[in-house]
Coordinates of C-alpha atoms in Angstrom, one line a residue:
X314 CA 84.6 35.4 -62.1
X315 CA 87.0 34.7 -59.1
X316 CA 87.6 30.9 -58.4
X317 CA 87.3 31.4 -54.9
X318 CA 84.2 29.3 -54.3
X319 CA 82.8 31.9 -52.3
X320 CA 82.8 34.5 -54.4
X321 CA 81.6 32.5 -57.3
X322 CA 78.2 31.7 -55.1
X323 CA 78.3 35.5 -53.5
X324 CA 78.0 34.5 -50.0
X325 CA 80.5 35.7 -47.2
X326 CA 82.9 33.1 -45.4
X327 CA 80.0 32.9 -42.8
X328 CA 77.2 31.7 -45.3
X329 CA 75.0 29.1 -43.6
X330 CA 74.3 25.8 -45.8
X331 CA 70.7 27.3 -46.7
X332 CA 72.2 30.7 -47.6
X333 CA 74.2 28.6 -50.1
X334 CA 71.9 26.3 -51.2
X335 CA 69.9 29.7 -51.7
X336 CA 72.9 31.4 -53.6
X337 CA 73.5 28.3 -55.5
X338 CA 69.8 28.4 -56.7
X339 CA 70.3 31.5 -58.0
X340 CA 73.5 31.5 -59.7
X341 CA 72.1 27.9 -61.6
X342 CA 69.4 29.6 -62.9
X343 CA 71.1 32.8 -64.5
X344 CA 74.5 31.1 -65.8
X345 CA 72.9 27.5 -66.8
X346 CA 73.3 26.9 -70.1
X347 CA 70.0 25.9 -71.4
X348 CA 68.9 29.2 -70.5
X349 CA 72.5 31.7 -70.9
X350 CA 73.9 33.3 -74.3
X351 CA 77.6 33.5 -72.5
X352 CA 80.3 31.6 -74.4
X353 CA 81.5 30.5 -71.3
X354 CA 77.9 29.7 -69.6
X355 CA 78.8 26.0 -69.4
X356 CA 82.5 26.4 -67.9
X357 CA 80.9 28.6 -65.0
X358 CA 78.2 26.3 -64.5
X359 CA 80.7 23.8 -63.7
X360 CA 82.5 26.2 -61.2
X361 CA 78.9 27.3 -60.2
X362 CA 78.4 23.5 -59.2
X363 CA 81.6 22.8 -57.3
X364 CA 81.2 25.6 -55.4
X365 CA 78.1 24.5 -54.2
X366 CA 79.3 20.7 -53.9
X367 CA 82.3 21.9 -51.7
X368 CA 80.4 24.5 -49.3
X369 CA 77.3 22.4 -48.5
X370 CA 79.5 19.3 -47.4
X371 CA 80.6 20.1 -43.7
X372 CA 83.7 18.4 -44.3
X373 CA 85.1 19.4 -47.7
X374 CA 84.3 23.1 -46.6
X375 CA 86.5 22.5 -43.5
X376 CA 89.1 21.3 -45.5
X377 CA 89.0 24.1 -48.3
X378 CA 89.1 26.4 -45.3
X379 CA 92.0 25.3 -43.8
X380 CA 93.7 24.6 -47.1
X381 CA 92.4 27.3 -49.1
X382 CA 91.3 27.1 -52.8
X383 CA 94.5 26.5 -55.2
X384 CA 96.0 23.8 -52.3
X385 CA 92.3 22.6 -52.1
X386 CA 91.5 22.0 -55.6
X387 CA 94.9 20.8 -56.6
X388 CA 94.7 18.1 -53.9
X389 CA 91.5 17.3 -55.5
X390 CA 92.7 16.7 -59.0
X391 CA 95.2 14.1 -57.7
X392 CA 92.9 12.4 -55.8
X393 CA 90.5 11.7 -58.2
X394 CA 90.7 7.8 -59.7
X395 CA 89.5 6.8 -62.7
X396 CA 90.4 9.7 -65.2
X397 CA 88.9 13.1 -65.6
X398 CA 85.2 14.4 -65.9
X399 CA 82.9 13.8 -69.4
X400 CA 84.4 13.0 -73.1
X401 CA 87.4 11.3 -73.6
X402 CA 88.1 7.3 -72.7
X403 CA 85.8 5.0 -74.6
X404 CA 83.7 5.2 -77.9
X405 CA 81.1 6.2 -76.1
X406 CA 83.3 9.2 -74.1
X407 CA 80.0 11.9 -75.6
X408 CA 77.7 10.4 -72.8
X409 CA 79.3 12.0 -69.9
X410 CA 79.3 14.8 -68.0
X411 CA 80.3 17.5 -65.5
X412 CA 78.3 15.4 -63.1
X413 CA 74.7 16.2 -61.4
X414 CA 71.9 16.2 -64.3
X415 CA 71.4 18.1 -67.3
X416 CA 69.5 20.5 -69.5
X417 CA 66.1 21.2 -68.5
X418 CA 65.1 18.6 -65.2
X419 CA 69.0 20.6 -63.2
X420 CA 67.4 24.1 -63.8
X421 CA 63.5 23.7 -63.1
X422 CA 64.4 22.2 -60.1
X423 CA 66.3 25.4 -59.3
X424 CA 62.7 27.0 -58.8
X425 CA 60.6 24.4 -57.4
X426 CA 63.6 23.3 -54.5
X427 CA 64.4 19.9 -56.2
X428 CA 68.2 18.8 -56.7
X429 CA 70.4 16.1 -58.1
X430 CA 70.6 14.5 -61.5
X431 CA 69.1 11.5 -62.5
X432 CA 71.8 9.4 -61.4
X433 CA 71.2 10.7 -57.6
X434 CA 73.9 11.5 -55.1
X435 CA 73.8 8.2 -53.3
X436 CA 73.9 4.4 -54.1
X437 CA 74.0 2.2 -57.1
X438 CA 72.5 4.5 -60.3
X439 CA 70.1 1.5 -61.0
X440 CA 68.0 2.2 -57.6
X441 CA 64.5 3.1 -58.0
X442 CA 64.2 6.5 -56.8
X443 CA 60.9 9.1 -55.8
X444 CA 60.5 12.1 -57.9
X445 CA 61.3 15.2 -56.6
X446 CA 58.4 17.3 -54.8
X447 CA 57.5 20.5 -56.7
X448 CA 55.7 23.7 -55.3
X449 CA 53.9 26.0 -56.4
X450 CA 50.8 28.6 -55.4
X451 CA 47.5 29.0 -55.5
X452 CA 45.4 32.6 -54.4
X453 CA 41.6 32.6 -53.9
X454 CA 39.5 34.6 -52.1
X455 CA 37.8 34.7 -48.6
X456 CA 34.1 33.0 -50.0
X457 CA 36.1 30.7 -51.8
X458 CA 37.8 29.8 -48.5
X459 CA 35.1 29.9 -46.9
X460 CA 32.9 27.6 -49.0
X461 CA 35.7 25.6 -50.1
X462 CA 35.6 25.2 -54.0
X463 CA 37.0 23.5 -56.5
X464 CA 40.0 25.4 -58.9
X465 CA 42.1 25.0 -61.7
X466 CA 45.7 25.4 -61.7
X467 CA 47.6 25.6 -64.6
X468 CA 51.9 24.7 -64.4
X469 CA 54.4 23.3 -66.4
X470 CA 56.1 21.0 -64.9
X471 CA 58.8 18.4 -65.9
X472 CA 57.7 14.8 -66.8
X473 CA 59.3 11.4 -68.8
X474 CA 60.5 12.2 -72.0
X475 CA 57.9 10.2 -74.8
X476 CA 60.2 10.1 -77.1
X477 CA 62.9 7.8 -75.1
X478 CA 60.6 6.8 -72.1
X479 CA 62.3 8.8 -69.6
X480 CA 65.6 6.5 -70.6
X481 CA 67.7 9.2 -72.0
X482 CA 68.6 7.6 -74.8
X483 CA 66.8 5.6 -78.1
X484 CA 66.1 1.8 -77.3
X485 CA 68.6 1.0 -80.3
X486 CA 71.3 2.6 -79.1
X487 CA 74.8 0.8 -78.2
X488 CA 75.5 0.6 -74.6
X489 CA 78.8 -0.2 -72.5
X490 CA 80.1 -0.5 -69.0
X491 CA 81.1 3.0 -67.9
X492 CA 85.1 2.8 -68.0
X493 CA 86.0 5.5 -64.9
X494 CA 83.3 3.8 -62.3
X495 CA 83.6 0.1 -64.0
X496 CA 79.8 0.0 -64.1
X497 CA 79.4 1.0 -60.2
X498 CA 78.3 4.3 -60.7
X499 CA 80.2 5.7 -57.9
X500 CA 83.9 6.8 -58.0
X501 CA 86.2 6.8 -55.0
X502 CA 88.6 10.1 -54.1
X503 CA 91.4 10.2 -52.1
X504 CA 92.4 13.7 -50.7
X505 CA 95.4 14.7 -48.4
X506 CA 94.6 16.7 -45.9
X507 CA 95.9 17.9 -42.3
X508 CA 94.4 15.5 -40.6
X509 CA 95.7 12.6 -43.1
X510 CA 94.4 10.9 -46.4
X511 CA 90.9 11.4 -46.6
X512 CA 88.4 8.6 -48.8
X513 CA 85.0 9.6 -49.7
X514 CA 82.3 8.1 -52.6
X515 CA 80.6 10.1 -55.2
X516 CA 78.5 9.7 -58.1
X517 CA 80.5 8.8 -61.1
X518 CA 80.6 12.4 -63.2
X519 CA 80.7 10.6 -66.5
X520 CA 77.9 7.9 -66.3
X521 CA 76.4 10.0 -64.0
X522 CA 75.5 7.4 -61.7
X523 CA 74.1 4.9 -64.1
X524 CA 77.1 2.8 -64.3
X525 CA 76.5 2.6 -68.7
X526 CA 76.9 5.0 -71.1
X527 CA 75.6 5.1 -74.7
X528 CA 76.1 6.1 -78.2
X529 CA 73.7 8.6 -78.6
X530 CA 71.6 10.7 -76.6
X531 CA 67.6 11.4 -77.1
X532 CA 67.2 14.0 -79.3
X533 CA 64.2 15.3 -78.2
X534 CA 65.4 15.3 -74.0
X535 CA 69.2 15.6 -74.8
X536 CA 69.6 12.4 -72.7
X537 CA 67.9 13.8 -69.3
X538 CA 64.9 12.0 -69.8
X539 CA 63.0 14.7 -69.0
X540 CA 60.6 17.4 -70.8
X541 CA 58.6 20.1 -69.9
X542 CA 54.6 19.7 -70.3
X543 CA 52.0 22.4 -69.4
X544 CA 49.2 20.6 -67.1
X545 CA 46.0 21.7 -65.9
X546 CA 45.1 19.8 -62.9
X547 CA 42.1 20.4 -60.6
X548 CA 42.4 21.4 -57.0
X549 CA 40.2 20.8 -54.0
X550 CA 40.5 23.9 -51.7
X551 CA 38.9 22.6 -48.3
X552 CA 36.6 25.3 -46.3
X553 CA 38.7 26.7 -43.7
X554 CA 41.7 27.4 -45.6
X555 CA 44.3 29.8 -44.2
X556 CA 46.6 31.9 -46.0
X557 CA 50.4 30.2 -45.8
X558 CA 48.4 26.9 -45.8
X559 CA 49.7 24.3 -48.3
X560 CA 47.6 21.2 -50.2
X561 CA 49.3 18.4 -51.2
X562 CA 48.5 16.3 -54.3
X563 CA 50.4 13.1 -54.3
X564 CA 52.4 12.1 -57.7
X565 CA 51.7 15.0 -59.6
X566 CA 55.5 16.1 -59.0
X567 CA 58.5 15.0 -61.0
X568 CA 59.2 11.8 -62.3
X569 CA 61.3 9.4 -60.2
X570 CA 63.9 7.6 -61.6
X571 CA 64.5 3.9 -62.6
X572 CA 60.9 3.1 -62.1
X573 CA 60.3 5.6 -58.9
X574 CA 56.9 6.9 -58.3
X575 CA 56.7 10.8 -59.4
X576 CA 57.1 13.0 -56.5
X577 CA 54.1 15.4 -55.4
X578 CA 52.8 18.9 -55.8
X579 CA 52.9 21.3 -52.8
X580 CA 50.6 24.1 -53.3
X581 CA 50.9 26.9 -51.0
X582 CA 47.7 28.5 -50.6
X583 CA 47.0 32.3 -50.5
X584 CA 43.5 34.1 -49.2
X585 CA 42.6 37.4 -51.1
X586 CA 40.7 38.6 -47.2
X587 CA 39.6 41.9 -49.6
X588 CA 39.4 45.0 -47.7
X589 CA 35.9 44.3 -45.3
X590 CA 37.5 41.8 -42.8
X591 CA 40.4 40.9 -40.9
X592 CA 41.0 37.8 -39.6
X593 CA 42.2 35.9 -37.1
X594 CA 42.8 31.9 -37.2
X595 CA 39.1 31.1 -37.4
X596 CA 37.8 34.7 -36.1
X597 CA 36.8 37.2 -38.6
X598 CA 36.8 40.8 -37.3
X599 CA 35.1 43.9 -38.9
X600 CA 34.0 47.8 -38.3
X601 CA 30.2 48.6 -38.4
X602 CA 29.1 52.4 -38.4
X603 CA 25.8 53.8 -36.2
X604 CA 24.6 56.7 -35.4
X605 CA 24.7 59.2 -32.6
X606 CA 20.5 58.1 -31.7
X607 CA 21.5 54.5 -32.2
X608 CA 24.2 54.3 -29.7
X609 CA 22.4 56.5 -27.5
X610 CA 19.0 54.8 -27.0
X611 CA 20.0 51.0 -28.7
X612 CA 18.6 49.8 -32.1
X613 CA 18.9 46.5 -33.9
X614 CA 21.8 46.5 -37.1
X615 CA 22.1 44.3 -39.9
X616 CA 25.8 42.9 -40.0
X617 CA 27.0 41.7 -43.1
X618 CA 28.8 38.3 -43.0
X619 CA 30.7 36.2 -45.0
X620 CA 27.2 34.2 -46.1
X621 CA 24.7 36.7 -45.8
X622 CA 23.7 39.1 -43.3
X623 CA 22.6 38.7 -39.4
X624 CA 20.5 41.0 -37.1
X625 CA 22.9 41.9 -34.1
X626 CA 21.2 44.5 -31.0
X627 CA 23.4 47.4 -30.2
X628 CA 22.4 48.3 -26.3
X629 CA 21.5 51.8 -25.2
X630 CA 24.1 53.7 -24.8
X631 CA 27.1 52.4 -26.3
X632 CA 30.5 53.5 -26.9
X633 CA 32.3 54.1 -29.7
X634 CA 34.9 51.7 -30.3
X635 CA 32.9 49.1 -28.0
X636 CA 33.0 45.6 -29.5
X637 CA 30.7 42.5 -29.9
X638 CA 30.7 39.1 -30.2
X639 CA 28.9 36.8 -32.8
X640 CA 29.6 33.7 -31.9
X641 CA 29.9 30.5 -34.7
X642 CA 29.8 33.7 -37.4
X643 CA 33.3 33.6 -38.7
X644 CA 35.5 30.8 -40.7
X645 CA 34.8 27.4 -40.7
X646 CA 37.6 25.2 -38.4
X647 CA 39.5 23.7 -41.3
X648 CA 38.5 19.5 -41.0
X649 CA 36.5 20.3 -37.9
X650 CA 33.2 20.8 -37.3
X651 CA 31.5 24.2 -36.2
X652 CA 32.6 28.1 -37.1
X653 CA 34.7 30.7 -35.7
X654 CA 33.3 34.0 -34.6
X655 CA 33.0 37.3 -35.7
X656 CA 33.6 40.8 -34.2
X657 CA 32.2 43.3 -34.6
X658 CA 33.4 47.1 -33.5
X659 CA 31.2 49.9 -33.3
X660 CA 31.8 53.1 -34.6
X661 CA 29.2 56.0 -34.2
X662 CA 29.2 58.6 -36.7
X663 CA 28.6 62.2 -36.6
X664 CA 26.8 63.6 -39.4
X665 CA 28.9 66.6 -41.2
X666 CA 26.4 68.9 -40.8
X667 CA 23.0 69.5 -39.2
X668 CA 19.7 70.8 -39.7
X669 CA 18.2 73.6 -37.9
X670 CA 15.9 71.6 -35.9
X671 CA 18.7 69.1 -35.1
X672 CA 20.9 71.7 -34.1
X673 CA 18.5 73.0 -31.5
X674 CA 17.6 69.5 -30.2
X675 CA 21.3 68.8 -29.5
X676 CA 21.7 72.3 -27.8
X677 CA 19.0 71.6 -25.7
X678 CA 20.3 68.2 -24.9
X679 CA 23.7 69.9 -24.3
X680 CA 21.9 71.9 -21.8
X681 CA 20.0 69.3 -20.0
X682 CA 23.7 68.1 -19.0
X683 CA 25.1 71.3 -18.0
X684 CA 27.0 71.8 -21.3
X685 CA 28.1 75.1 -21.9
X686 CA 27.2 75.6 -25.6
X687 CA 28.9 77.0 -28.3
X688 CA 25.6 77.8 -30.6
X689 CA 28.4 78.8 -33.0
X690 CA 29.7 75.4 -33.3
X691 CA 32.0 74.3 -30.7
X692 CA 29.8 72.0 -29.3
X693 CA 29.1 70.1 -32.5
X694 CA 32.7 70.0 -33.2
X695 CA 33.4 68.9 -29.7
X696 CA 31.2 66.1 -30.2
X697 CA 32.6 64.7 -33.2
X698 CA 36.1 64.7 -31.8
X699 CA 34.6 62.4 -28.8
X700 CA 33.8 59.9 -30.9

C-alpha cells in the first residue's frame, strides 16, 4: 500500500472532506483489525488513520501539500513531544495506543457515522461526554403509514461493558499518571512549516485522552469499555409517515463517556407504496378502469382507498385519461389534522372482442356519426387505439 495519504484512502488530490470521511469509512471497516486476517491489518490501520487525521484538518492538508509526504511526515516525527505512540515508557507502557479508540466501539461507528475514541478529540479526557447518535432503518408499508402502528426493531448496538462498567479496565487494577501527556490527556506538536513553526494540541495517543493508564485491560471489552448487545426496542411510527422520514428515539444510541448520557437512535423510515398507488406528499394518486357505456352515458364506481372503498360519479361522457378529485381521501398530514386527497384517472377499456349483437349496435352507432365502417374490423380496432 503506497504511503501517500491519498492513495492509502483512494481518493484523488481533489477529494472533498466528506469524500474522505466516506473513504475513510470504508477503508476502517475492511483493514481494522478486529475484523481483518492480514498480518499487517493493524500497521495499515494506523496509516489508514493518519491519512484521515491529516486530510480532514484544513491545515495539516495544506501543509502536507505543500510539503509533500516524506518532508511532511518527517517534520512530524520531530515535532512530536513527549516520546513515541503506545508501549514503551512506564510499567504500564501496554495501555496505550495508536490513538483514537479501539476494538469494537472504532469500527461500529464506521457504519452508524460515529467517530473518535473514548478519550474524544477535544479537552481534558475526564469531561463528561454524549454518546454518539446511531442510525439505522426501518420499512413498512402504506396502511401501516397510514394508520400509524406500533413495530419492532431489532439491532445490535454498542453499550457499557458489564464486566468493567464501561471503565476499560477491572476496579483492582494499578493506575498511574500517563508519562507522555503528564496526566493532561493532550500532547502539544510543534511542526516547521513554510510559513514558520506551527503548535497545535491533540489527544495524547497513549492514554488516549484519559490522562492514566493501567495495568491491565478488561478482558471481556479489551479496555474500550464497550460491547455489542442485540436489542429489541419498540417503535412508534406516527400516521403520515413519508418515505426518507426519520424518528428519533432519545438515548438509545451509544454510550457517552465519563458519565455522558447515551446518544440516540435515528431511524430512517421507508414506505413499501406497493404497486396500486403513487403518491405525492400527502396526495395519493391511482388508475381506475370503465367501460366504453360508462364513459359514454356516466355511471357511479366504487374506488378503492387506502381504508376501504368510496362511491365516486363518472359524468356522461368522459375522456379517457380525464382525472378526478377526492378530496380529504389520501394520507393523513403527518402531526396535523385532516387528510390529503386522492386522484383518480380514468381509463376506459375496450373489450378484446365483441359479440354479434354488440358489433352491430356499435356499427349502427358508427353510422349515426357519419363513420365510414369497416364491418371487417377497422372500426373496432380504430376505437381501441382512441382510447
Amino acid at each position: 500500500m503506497s504511503e501517500d495519504f491519498y492513495d492509502i484512502l483512494g481518493v484523488s488530490r481533489d477529494a472533498s472532506e466528506e469524500e474522505i470521511k466516506k473513504a475513510y469509512r470504508k477503508q476502517a471497516a475492511e483493514h481494522h483489525p478486529d475484523v481483518s486476517d492480514d498480518d499487517d491489518a493493524e500497521e495499515r490501520f494506523k496509516k489508514i488513520q493518519k491519512a484521515k487525521e491529516v486530510l480532514t484538518d484544513e491545515q495539516k492538508r495544506q501543509q502536507y501539500d505543500q510539503m509533500g509526504h516524506d518532508r511532511f511526515t518527517e517534520a512530524d516525527k520531530r515535532g512530536a513531544t513527549g516520546g513515541g505512540p503506545g508501549g514503551a515508557g512506564g510499567p504500564f507502557g501496554g495501555a496505550g495506543g495508536a490513538g483514537g479508540a479501539g476494538g469494537f466501539e472504532d469500527i461500529f461507528n464506521q457504519f452508524f457515522g460515529g467517530g473518535g475514541g473514548r478519550g474524544g478529540g477535544g479537552g481534558g479526557g475526564n469531561r463528561p461526554r454524549q454518546g454518539q447518535d446511531l442510525r439505522t432503518g426501518l420499512t413498512i408499508d402504506l396502511e401501516e403509514a397510514f394508520e400509524g402502528a406500533t413495530k419492532e426493531l431489532t439491532l445490535t448496538r454498542p453499550t457499557a461493558c458489564d464486566t468493567c462498567d464501561g471503565a476499560g479496565h477491572p476496579p483492582d487494577a494499578d493506575v498511574e499518571t500517563c508519562p507522555q501527556c503528564n496526566g493532561r490527556g493532550q500532547v502539544q506538536q510543534v511542526q516547521q512549516t513554510p510559513l514558520g513553526r506551527v503548535q497545535q494540541t491533540s489527544t495524547c495517543p497513549r492514554c488516549d485522552g484519559e490522562g492514566e493508564l493501567y495495568s491491565e485491560d478488561c478482558a471481556d471489552c479489551g479496555g474500550d469499555g464497550v460491547a455489542r448487545e442485540e436489542a429489541t426496542l419498540s417503535v412508534e411510527i406516527p400516521a403520515g409517515i413519508r418515505s426518507g422520514q426519520s424518528l428519533r428515539m432519545e438515548r438509545e444510541g451509544a454510550p457517552g463517556e465519563n458519565g455522558g448520557p447515551n446518544g440516540d437512535l435515528l431511524i430512517e423510515v421507508d414506505v413499501d407504496i406497493g404497486d396500486r398507488f403513487e403518491r405525492d406528499g400527502d396526495d395519493l394518486r391511482v388508475n381506475e378502469a370503465v367501460s366504453f357505456p360508462q364513459a359514454v352515458f356516466g355511471d357511479t364506481i366504487e374506488v378503492e382507498t387506502v381504508d376501504g372503498s368510496v362511491e365516486m360519479d363518472v359524468p356522461a361522457g368522459t375522456q379517457s385519461g380525464e382525472t378526478f378529485r377526492l378530496k380529504g381521501k389520501g394520507m393523513p398530514r403527518l402531526r396535523r389534522r385532516g387528510r390529503g386527497d386522492l386522484y383518480v384517472q380514468v381509463g376506459v377499456v375496450i373489450p378484446e372482442s365483441l359479440n354479434e349483437e354488440q358489433r352491430e349496435a356499435l356499427e349502427a352507432f358508427a353510422e349515426a356519426g357519419g363513420e365510414d365502417v369497416d364491418v371487417g374490423g377497422g372500426f373496432f380496432e380504430k376505437l381501441k387505439s382512441s382510447f
